[in-house]
mmCIF file of C-alpha atoms in Angstrom:
data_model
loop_
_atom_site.group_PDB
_atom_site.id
_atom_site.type_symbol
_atom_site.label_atom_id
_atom_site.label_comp_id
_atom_site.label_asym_id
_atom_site.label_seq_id
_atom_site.Cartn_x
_atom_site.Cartn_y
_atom_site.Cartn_z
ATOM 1 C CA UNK O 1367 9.375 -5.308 13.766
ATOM 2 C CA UNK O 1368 11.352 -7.439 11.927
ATOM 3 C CA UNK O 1369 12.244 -10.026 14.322
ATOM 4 C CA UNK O 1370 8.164 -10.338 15.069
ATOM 5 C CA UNK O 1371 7.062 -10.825 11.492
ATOM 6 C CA UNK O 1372 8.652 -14.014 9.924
ATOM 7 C CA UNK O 1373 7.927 -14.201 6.288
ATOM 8 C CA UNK O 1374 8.468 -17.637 5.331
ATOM 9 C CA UNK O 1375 7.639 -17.368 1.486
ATOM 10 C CA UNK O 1376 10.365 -17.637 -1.072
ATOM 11 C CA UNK O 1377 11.065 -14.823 -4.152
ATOM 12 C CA UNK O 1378 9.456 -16.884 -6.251
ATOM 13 C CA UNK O 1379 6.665 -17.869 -4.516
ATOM 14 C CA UNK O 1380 5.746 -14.143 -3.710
ATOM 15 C CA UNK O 1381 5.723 -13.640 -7.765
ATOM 16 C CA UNK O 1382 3.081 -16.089 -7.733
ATOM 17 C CA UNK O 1383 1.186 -14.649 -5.380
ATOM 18 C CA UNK O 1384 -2.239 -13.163 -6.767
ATOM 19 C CA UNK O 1385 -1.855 -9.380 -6.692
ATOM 20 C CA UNK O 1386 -5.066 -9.370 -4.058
ATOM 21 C CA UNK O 1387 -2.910 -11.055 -2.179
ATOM 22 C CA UNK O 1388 0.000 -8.382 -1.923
ATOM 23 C CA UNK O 1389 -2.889 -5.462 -1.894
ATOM 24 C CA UNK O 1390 -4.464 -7.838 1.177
ATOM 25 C CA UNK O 1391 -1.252 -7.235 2.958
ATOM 26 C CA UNK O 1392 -0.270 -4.116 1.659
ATOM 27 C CA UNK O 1393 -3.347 -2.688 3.058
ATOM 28 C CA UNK O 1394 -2.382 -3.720 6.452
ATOM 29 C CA UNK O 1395 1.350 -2.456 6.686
ATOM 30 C CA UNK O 1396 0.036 1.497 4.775
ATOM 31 C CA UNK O 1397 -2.457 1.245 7.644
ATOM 32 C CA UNK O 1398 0.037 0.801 10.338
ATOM 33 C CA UNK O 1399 2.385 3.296 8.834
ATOM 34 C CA UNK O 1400 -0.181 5.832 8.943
ATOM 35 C CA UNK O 1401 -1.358 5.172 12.084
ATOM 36 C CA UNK O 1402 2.307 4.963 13.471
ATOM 37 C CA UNK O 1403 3.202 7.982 11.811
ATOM 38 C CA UNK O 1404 0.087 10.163 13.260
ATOM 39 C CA UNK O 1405 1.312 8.924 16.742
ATOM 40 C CA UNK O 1406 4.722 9.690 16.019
ATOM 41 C CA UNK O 1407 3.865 13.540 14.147
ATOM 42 C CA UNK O 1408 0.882 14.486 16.492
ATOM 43 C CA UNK O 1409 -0.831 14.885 19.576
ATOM 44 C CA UNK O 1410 -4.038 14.041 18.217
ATOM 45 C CA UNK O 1411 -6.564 12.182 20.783
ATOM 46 C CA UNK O 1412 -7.512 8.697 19.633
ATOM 47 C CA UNK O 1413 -10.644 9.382 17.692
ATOM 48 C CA UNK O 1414 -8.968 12.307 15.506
ATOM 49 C CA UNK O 1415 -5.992 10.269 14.812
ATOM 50 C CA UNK O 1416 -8.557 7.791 13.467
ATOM 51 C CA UNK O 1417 -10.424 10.164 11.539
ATOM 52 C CA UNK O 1418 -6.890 11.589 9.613
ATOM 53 C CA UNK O 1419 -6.049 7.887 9.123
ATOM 54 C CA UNK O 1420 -9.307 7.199 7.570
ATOM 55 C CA UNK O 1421 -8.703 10.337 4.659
ATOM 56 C CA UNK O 1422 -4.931 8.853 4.085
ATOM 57 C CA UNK O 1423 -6.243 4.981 3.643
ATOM 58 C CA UNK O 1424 -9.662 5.529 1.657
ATOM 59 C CA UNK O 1425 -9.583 4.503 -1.905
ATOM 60 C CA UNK O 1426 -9.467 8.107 -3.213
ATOM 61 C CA UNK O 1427 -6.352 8.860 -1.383
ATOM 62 C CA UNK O 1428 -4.686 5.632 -1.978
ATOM 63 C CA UNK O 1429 -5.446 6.337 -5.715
ATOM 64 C CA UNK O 1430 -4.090 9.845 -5.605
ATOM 65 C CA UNK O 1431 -0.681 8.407 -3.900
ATOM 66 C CA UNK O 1432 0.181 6.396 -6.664
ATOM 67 C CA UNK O 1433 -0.355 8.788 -9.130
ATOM 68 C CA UNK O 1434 1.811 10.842 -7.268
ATOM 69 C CA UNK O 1435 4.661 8.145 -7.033
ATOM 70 C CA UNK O 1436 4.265 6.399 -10.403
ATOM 71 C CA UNK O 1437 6.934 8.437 -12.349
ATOM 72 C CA UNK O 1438 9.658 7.112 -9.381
ATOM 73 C CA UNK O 1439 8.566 3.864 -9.740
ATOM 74 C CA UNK O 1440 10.884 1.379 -11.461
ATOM 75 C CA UNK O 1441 9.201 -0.905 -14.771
ATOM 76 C CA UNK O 1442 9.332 -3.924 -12.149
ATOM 77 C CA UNK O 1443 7.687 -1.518 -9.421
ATOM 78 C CA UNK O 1444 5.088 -0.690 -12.140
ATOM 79 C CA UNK O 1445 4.382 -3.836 -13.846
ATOM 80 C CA UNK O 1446 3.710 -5.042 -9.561
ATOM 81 C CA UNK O 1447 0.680 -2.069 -9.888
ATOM 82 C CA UNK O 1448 -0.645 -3.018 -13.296
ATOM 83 C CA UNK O 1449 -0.732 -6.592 -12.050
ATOM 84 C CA UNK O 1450 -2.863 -5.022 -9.141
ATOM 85 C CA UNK O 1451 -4.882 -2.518 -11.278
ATOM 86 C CA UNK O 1452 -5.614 -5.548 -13.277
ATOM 87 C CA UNK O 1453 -6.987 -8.058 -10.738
ATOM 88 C CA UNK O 1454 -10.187 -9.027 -10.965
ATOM 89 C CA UNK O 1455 -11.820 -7.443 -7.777
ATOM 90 C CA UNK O 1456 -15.600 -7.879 -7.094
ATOM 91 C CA UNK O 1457 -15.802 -5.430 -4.577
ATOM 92 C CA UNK O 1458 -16.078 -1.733 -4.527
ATOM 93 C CA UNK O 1459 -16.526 0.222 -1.398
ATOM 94 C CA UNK O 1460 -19.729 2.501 -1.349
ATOM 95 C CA UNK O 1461 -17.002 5.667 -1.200
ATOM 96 C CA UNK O 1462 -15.326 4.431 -4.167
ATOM 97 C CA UNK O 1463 -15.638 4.089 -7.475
ATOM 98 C CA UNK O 1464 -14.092 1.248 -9.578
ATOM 99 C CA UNK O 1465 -11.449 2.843 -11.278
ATOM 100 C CA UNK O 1466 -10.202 4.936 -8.011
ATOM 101 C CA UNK O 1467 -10.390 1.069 -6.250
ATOM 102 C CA UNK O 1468 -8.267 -0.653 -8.863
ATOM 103 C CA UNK O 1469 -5.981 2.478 -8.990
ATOM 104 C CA UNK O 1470 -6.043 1.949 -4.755
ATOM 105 C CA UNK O 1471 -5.824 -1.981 -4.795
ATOM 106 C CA UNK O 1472 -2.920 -1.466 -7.160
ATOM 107 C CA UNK O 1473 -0.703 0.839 -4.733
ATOM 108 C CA UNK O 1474 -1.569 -1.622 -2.010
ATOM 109 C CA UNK O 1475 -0.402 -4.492 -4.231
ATOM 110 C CA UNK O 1476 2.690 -2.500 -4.799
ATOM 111 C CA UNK O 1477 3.533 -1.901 -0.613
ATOM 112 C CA UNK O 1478 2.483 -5.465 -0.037
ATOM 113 C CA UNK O 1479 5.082 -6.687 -2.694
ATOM 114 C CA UNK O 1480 7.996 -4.563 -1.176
ATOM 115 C CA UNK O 1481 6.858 -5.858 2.162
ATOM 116 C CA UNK O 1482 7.022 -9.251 1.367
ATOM 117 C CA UNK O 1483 10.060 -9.463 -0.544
ATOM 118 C CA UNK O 1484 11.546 -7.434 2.255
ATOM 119 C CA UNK O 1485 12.687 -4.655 -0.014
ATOM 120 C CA UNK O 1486 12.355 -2.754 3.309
ATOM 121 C CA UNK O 1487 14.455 0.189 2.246
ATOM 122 C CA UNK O 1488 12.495 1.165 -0.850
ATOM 123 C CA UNK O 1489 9.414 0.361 1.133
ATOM 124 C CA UNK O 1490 10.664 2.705 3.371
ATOM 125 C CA UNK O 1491 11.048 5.471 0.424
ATOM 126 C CA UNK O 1492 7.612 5.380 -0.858
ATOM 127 C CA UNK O 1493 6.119 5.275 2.476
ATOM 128 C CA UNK O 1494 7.669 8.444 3.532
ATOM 129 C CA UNK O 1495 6.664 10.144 0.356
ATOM 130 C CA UNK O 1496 2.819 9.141 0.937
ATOM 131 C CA UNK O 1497 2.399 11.136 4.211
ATOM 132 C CA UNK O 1498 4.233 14.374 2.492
#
């Protein structure tokens, strides 16, 4: 995966990155790690696999993961989600409320963050916790 995903941004640039921006891609890479992981755990057909991917990357869920993590999480790790609980979002999904979406956008922020900064192998460590 690595050699087909070239991020070209510098450190610093990624820290000034709007946190929406992170969560944006953070969404993305949780959503293939869940879906990867279902194919890799189960022998679910198509449409279930969906449906259990759904329940892990809905807002609620999202929202329950980090409070799950946040006593691991390092003060850079959680200043990264109170930069994403903070960001001014103007949407909230009709499942969702607005504190469970900031709570969600914020642990997005947080894997997009690792992601791009290629801090693969603590990316890795929360990501494995998530689908405990």
């Amino acid at each position: 995966m690595e050699e087909l995903i070239n991020i070209t941004k510098t450190p610093e640039e990624i820290n000034l990155l709007s946190p929406l921006t992170w969560a944006y891609i953070g969404d993305c890479v949780y959503e293939i790690y869940i879906r990867t992981n279902l194919v890799n755990t189960t022998k679910l057909k198509p449409h279930a696999m969906h449906m259990k991917a759904i329940e892990k990357v809905k807002a609620h869920s999202q929202a329950e993961t980090l409070k799950k993590i946040y006593d691991i999480l390092t003060e850079e790790e959680r200043d990264i989600v109170r930069r994403g609980r903070n960001a001014e979002n103007h949407h909230v999904p009709k499942n969702s409320n607005v504190q469970e979406y900031s709570y969600a956008t914020a642990f997005e922020a947080l894997i997009g963050y690792l992601y791009l900064t290629k801090n693969t192998k603590r990316l890795k460590e929360i990501l494995e916790i998530t689908v405990d």
